[in-house]
mmCIF file of C-alpha atoms in Angstrom:
data_model
loop_
_atom_site.group_PDB
_atom_site.id
_atom_site.type_symbol
_atom_site.label_atom_id
_atom_site.label_comp_id
_atom_site.label_asym_id
_atom_site.label_seq_id
_atom_site.Cartn_x
_atom_site.Cartn_y
_atom_site.Cartn_z
ATOM 1 C CA LEU A 1 256.872 81.292 -36.032
ATOM 2 C CA ALA A 2 256.417 77.946 -37.411
ATOM 3 C CA LYS A 3 259.864 75.662 -37.489
ATOM 4 C CA THR A 4 259.949 72.505 -39.021
ATOM 5 C CA THR A 5 262.626 69.633 -37.929
ATOM 6 C CA GLN A 6 263.502 66.903 -40.071
ATOM 7 C CA PRO A 7 266.697 64.747 -40.336
ATOM 8 C CA ILE A 8 269.442 65.461 -42.149
ATOM 9 C CA SER A 9 270.082 62.391 -44.112
ATOM 10 C CA MET A 10 268.773 59.062 -44.774
ATOM 11 C CA ASP A 11 269.814 55.973 -46.284
ATOM 12 C CA SER A 12 267.796 53.127 -47.381
ATOM 13 C CA TYR A 13 267.328 50.234 -50.244
ATOM 14 C CA GLU A 14 265.361 49.860 -53.056
ATOM 15 C CA GLY A 15 262.341 47.657 -52.288
ATOM 16 C CA GLN A 16 261.804 48.976 -48.742
ATOM 17 C CA GLU A 17 259.582 51.117 -46.670
ATOM 18 C CA VAL A 18 260.902 54.589 -45.722
ATOM 19 C CA ASN A 19 259.218 56.823 -43.423
ATOM 20 C CA ILE A 20 260.483 60.814 -42.050
ATOM 21 C CA THR A 21 259.786 61.945 -39.485
ATOM 22 C CA CYS A 22 259.437 65.856 -39.271
ATOM 23 C CA SER A 23 258.275 67.938 -35.625
ATOM 24 C CA HIS A 24 256.233 71.075 -36.269
ATOM 25 C CA ASN A 25 255.972 71.723 -32.221
ATOM 26 C CA ASN A 26 254.187 74.855 -33.035
ATOM 27 C CA ILE A 27 251.821 74.041 -35.800
ATOM 28 C CA ALA A 28 248.835 76.796 -35.172
ATOM 29 C CA THR A 29 244.865 75.319 -35.595
ATOM 30 C CA ASN A 30 244.789 75.858 -38.990
ATOM 31 C CA ASP A 31 247.695 75.003 -40.531
ATOM 32 C CA TYR A 32 247.712 72.055 -43.324
ATOM 33 C CA ILE A 33 251.500 69.823 -43.478
ATOM 34 C CA THR A 34 252.314 69.885 -46.699
ATOM 35 C CA TRP A 35 255.831 67.479 -48.006
ATOM 36 C CA TYR A 36 257.533 68.863 -51.098
ATOM 37 C CA GLN A 37 260.421 66.507 -53.443
ATOM 38 C CA GLN A 38 263.515 68.797 -55.267
ATOM 39 C CA PHE A 39 265.318 66.394 -57.381
ATOM 40 C CA PRO A 40 269.772 67.791 -58.505
ATOM 41 C CA SER A 41 269.269 70.931 -60.093
ATOM 42 C CA GLN A 42 265.070 71.406 -60.438
ATOM 43 C CA GLY A 43 262.715 73.031 -58.465
ATOM 44 C CA PRO A 44 260.585 70.892 -55.274
ATOM 45 C CA ARG A 45 257.423 69.206 -56.246
ATOM 46 C CA PHE A 46 254.604 68.984 -54.284
ATOM 47 C CA ILE A 47 253.326 65.648 -52.967
ATOM 48 C CA ILE A 48 251.071 65.740 -50.030
ATOM 49 C CA GLN A 49 249.712 67.945 -47.977
ATOM 50 C CA GLY A 50 246.773 66.288 -44.701
ATOM 51 C CA TYR A 51 245.526 68.761 -41.448
ATOM 52 C CA LYS A 52 245.392 65.286 -38.967
ATOM 53 C CA THR A 53 244.821 61.516 -39.320
ATOM 54 C CA LYS A 54 246.178 59.569 -42.838
ATOM 55 C CA VAL A 55 246.360 60.484 -46.107
ATOM 56 C CA THR A 56 247.447 58.423 -49.149
ATOM 57 C CA ASN A 57 247.585 59.315 -52.699
ATOM 58 C CA GLU A 58 249.387 57.267 -55.199
ATOM 59 C CA VAL A 59 253.224 58.249 -53.945
ATOM 60 C CA ALA A 60 252.678 58.497 -50.961
ATOM 61 C CA SER A 61 251.069 57.674 -47.059
ATOM 62 C CA LEU A 62 250.926 61.429 -44.498
ATOM 63 C CA PHE A 63 250.891 60.096 -40.933
ATOM 64 C CA ILE A 64 249.650 62.926 -39.089
ATOM 65 C CA PRO A 65 248.981 61.841 -35.082
ATOM 66 C CA ALA A 66 245.848 63.981 -32.577
ATOM 67 C CA ASP A 67 248.579 66.029 -31.355
ATOM 68 C CA ARG A 68 249.273 67.203 -34.761
ATOM 69 C CA LYS A 69 253.385 68.420 -33.188
ATOM 70 C CA SER A 70 254.698 65.783 -36.255
ATOM 71 C CA SER A 71 253.569 64.386 -39.204
ATOM 72 C CA THR A 72 255.922 61.214 -40.865
ATOM 73 C CA LEU A 73 256.312 61.297 -44.708
ATOM 74 C CA SER A 74 255.983 57.271 -45.854
ATOM 75 C CA LEU A 75 257.534 56.860 -49.155
ATOM 76 C CA PRO A 76 255.905 52.122 -50.215
ATOM 77 C CA ARG A 77 259.178 50.463 -51.535
ATOM 78 C CA VAL A 78 261.637 53.347 -52.267
ATOM 79 C CA SER A 79 263.127 53.431 -55.677
ATOM 80 C CA LEU A 80 266.470 54.835 -56.500
ATOM 81 C CA SER A 81 264.790 57.497 -58.200
ATOM 82 C CA ASP A 82 264.105 58.072 -54.814
ATOM 83 C CA THR A 83 267.161 59.294 -54.159
ATOM 84 C CA ALA A 84 266.151 63.394 -53.339
ATOM 85 C CA VAL A 85 265.090 65.580 -50.835
ATOM 86 C CA TYR A 86 262.170 65.739 -48.814
ATOM 87 C CA TYR A 87 260.746 69.046 -46.818
ATOM 88 C CA CYS A 88 258.309 69.079 -45.005
ATOM 89 C CA LEU A 89 256.634 72.508 -44.539
ATOM 90 C CA VAL A 90 253.692 74.157 -42.387
ATOM 91 C CA GLY A 91 252.157 77.548 -42.634
ATOM 92 C CA ASP A 92 253.641 80.828 -40.734
ATOM 93 C CA ILE A 93 250.699 83.611 -40.807
ATOM 94 C CA ARG A 94 252.325 86.893 -41.016
ATOM 95 C CA ASP A 95 251.055 89.723 -38.515
ATOM 96 C CA SER A 96 249.936 90.755 -42.262
ATOM 97 C CA GLY A 97 247.400 88.016 -42.476
ATOM 98 C CA THR A 98 249.994 86.807 -45.328
ATOM 99 C CA TYR A 99 250.513 83.667 -45.574
ATOM 100 C CA LYS A 100 254.780 83.618 -45.516
ATOM 101 C CA TYR A 101 255.700 79.210 -46.966
ATOM 102 C CA ILE A 102 259.068 78.831 -44.779
ATOM 103 C CA PHE A 103 260.726 75.573 -46.028
ATOM 104 C CA GLY A 104 263.308 73.349 -43.437
ATOM 105 C CA THR A 105 266.562 72.392 -44.809
ATOM 106 C CA GLY A 106 264.417 68.802 -45.680
ATOM 107 C CA THR A 107 266.177 65.234 -45.730
ATOM 108 C CA ARG A 108 268.677 63.908 -48.147
ATOM 109 C CA LEU A 109 267.292 60.704 -48.868
ATOM 110 C CA LYS A 110 268.859 58.170 -49.984
ATOM 111 C CA VAL A 111 268.720 54.460 -51.655
ATOM 112 C CA LEU A 112 271.088 53.029 -52.778
ATOM 113 C CA ALA A 113 270.600 49.214 -54.946
ATOM 114 C CA ASP B 1 249.648 72.193 -67.516
ATOM 115 C CA VAL B 2 250.655 74.314 -65.033
ATOM 116 C CA LYS B 3 253.867 76.166 -65.654
ATOM 117 C CA VAL B 4 256.432 78.687 -63.859
ATOM 118 C CA THR B 5 258.585 79.946 -65.843
ATOM 119 C CA GLN B 6 262.141 81.619 -65.258
ATOM 120 C CA SER B 7 263.878 83.635 -67.880
ATOM 121 C CA SER B 8 267.619 82.075 -67.624
ATOM 122 C CA ARG B 9 268.784 78.612 -66.981
ATOM 123 C CA TYR B 10 271.996 80.251 -65.997
ATOM 124 C CA LEU B 11 273.900 83.257 -65.274
ATOM 125 C CA VAL B 12 276.725 84.819 -64.994
ATOM 126 C CA LYS B 13 277.542 88.506 -63.538
ATOM 127 C CA ARG B 14 280.443 90.870 -62.876
ATOM 128 C CA THR B 15 279.598 91.974 -59.081
ATOM 129 C CA GLY B 16 278.324 95.627 -58.698
ATOM 130 C CA GLU B 17 276.252 95.013 -61.927
ATOM 131 C CA LYS B 18 272.752 95.274 -60.860
ATOM 132 C CA VAL B 19 270.808 91.824 -62.021
ATOM 133 C CA PHE B 20 267.407 91.095 -62.506
ATOM 134 C CA LEU B 21 265.777 87.892 -62.556
ATOM 135 C CA GLU B 22 262.585 87.167 -63.908
ATOM 136 C CA CYS B 23 259.573 84.315 -63.087
ATOM 137 C CA VAL B 24 255.979 84.396 -65.110
ATOM 138 C CA GLN B 25 253.081 82.130 -63.998
ATOM 139 C CA ASP B 26 250.580 81.085 -66.088
ATOM 140 C CA MET B 27 247.954 80.024 -62.664
ATOM 141 C CA ASP B 28 246.711 83.302 -61.892
ATOM 142 C CA HIS B 29 248.220 82.622 -58.485
ATOM 143 C CA GLU B 30 248.110 85.717 -55.910
ATOM 144 C CA ASN B 31 251.471 84.140 -54.779
ATOM 145 C CA MET B 32 255.017 84.727 -55.725
ATOM 146 C CA PHE B 33 257.975 83.837 -54.231
ATOM 147 C CA TRP B 34 261.842 83.970 -54.480
ATOM 148 C CA TYR B 35 264.252 81.348 -52.839
ATOM 149 C CA ARG B 36 267.512 80.956 -52.612
ATOM 150 C CA GLN B 37 269.327 77.824 -52.262
ATOM 151 C CA ASP B 38 272.811 76.743 -51.330
ATOM 152 C CA PRO B 39 273.974 73.883 -50.032
ATOM 153 C CA GLY B 40 273.090 72.872 -46.853
ATOM 154 C CA LEU B 41 270.913 75.410 -45.847
ATOM 155 C CA GLY B 42 267.646 74.600 -47.627
ATOM 156 C CA LEU B 43 265.274 76.835 -49.066
ATOM 157 C CA ARG B 44 265.995 80.179 -48.088
ATOM 158 C CA LEU B 45 262.640 83.382 -48.338
ATOM 159 C CA ILE B 46 263.835 86.190 -49.342
ATOM 160 C CA TYR B 47 260.728 88.523 -50.378
ATOM 161 C CA PHE B 48 257.139 87.453 -51.601
ATOM 162 C CA SER B 49 254.352 89.040 -53.416
ATOM 163 C CA TYR B 50 250.624 88.379 -52.182
ATOM 164 C CA ASP B 51 249.082 89.948 -54.752
ATOM 165 C CA VAL B 52 250.223 92.241 -57.690
ATOM 166 C CA LYS B 53 252.339 95.585 -56.302
ATOM 167 C CA MET B 54 252.503 94.053 -52.697
ATOM 168 C CA LYS B 55 255.451 92.873 -50.786
ATOM 169 C CA GLU B 56 256.879 91.657 -47.890
ATOM 170 C CA LYS B 57 260.441 90.313 -46.844
ATOM 171 C CA GLY B 58 261.142 86.908 -46.598
ATOM 172 C CA ASP B 59 263.725 86.136 -43.735
ATOM 173 C CA ILE B 60 267.072 87.133 -45.977
ATOM 174 C CA PRO B 61 266.495 89.891 -48.195
ATOM 175 C CA GLU B 62 268.855 92.331 -47.353
ATOM 176 C CA GLY B 63 270.834 93.335 -51.502
ATOM 177 C CA TYR B 64 267.969 92.054 -53.310
ATOM 178 C CA SER B 65 264.334 94.000 -54.277
ATOM 179 C CA VAL B 66 261.380 92.307 -56.400
ATOM 180 C CA SER B 67 258.804 93.754 -58.480
ATOM 181 C CA ARG B 68 255.391 92.561 -58.950
ATOM 182 C CA GLU B 69 253.360 95.059 -61.386
ATOM 183 C CA LYS B 70 251.427 92.676 -62.990
ATOM 184 C CA LYS B 71 249.773 89.588 -61.237
ATOM 185 C CA GLU B 72 252.286 86.489 -63.195
ATOM 186 C CA ARG B 73 255.565 88.376 -63.157
ATOM 187 C CA PHE B 74 257.673 88.787 -60.467
ATOM 188 C CA SER B 75 261.014 89.744 -60.298
ATOM 189 C CA LEU B 76 264.041 89.118 -58.740
ATOM 190 C CA ILE B 77 266.369 92.232 -58.664
ATOM 191 C CA LEU B 78 269.857 92.094 -57.344
ATOM 192 C CA GLU B 79 270.618 96.011 -56.681
ATOM 193 C CA SER B 80 274.588 95.687 -57.245
ATOM 194 C CA ALA B 81 275.301 91.897 -57.085
ATOM 195 C CA SER B 82 278.859 90.069 -55.056
ATOM 196 C CA THR B 83 279.869 87.004 -55.134
ATOM 197 C CA ASN B 84 278.473 86.266 -51.403
ATOM 198 C CA GLN B 85 274.766 86.034 -54.007
ATOM 199 C CA THR B 86 276.036 83.255 -56.097
ATOM 200 C CA SER B 87 273.792 80.753 -55.406
ATOM 201 C CA MET B 88 270.649 79.165 -57.138
ATOM 202 C CA TYR B 89 267.365 80.804 -57.243
ATOM 203 C CA LEU B 90 263.939 79.858 -58.131
ATOM 204 C CA CYS B 91 260.347 81.087 -58.029
ATOM 205 C CA ALA B 92 257.075 79.887 -56.835
ATOM 206 C CA SER B 93 254.036 80.404 -57.216
ATOM 207 C CA ARG B 94 250.493 79.006 -55.243
ATOM 208 C CA ARG B 95 247.145 79.753 -54.991
ATOM 209 C CA PRO B 96 246.598 81.323 -51.765
ATOM 210 C CA GLY B 97 245.257 79.610 -47.798
ATOM 211 C CA GLN B 98 245.665 76.301 -46.887
ATOM 212 C CA GLY B 99 244.174 73.151 -48.095
ATOM 213 C CA ARG B 100 243.173 71.458 -51.378
ATOM 214 C CA GLY B 101 245.550 73.034 -54.308
ATOM 215 C CA THR B 102 246.894 75.256 -52.163
ATOM 216 C CA GLU B 103 250.734 74.070 -53.059
ATOM 217 C CA ALA B 104 253.135 75.989 -54.762
ATOM 218 C CA PHE B 105 254.238 75.450 -58.388
ATOM 219 C CA PHE B 106 258.416 76.294 -58.780
ATOM 220 C CA GLY B 107 260.694 77.126 -61.662
ATOM 221 C CA GLN B 108 263.120 74.743 -63.346
ATOM 222 C CA GLY B 109 266.029 77.427 -61.437
ATOM 223 C CA THR B 110 268.032 79.800 -62.001
ATOM 224 C CA ARG B 111 271.647 79.350 -61.338
ATOM 225 C CA LEU B 112 273.691 82.441 -60.871
ATOM 226 C CA THR B 113 277.626 83.075 -60.693
ATOM 227 C CA VAL B 114 279.112 86.644 -59.486
ATOM 228 C CA VAL B 115 282.330 86.641 -60.626
#
């Protein structure tokens, strides 16, 4: 059973770079790593996804080491509006071959002025 | 613009009532999911459906059932609502598989209070 472990919470100041690491020791060969962001009273929304090495988009970067047992979400120069819960997610293939899509407890990021 | 729509934003029901939470997506996704979210517990998967009329239990299916008669609609049913089912319920849909274009899209959530 694929499982992720993240820090429960982090604080940062505006303008700083924030790195959130997720541990996924049992990641399967075909699994991708996906990160979501959730603001209060809203559903999560997709941030970034990767399989190996480094992926970058307009909002974040994702670093994945060669063994893929962890990944790090990097948010450059955070602002107050980046205060949210961030979830790391890897695949969970059931015996039926279906894909269960399990979220962990997430990391609560608080950005301070 | 892709959309997952949940029928109610806020709902108050009495203990013992049968409750229906509806979710509709317009992306022709095969996979649909129901989660509940409680403080400190993250999102927990209740049920998911990998195609029309196909369903599988998630991690916390007790007290719930689901219906997927059409591809775009996935309903969560609380057979006899109890106070411990007071929670935020989130519906999601996604294309099957992994990699690009398979991210999940979520609705805005239904905050259900059982009194």
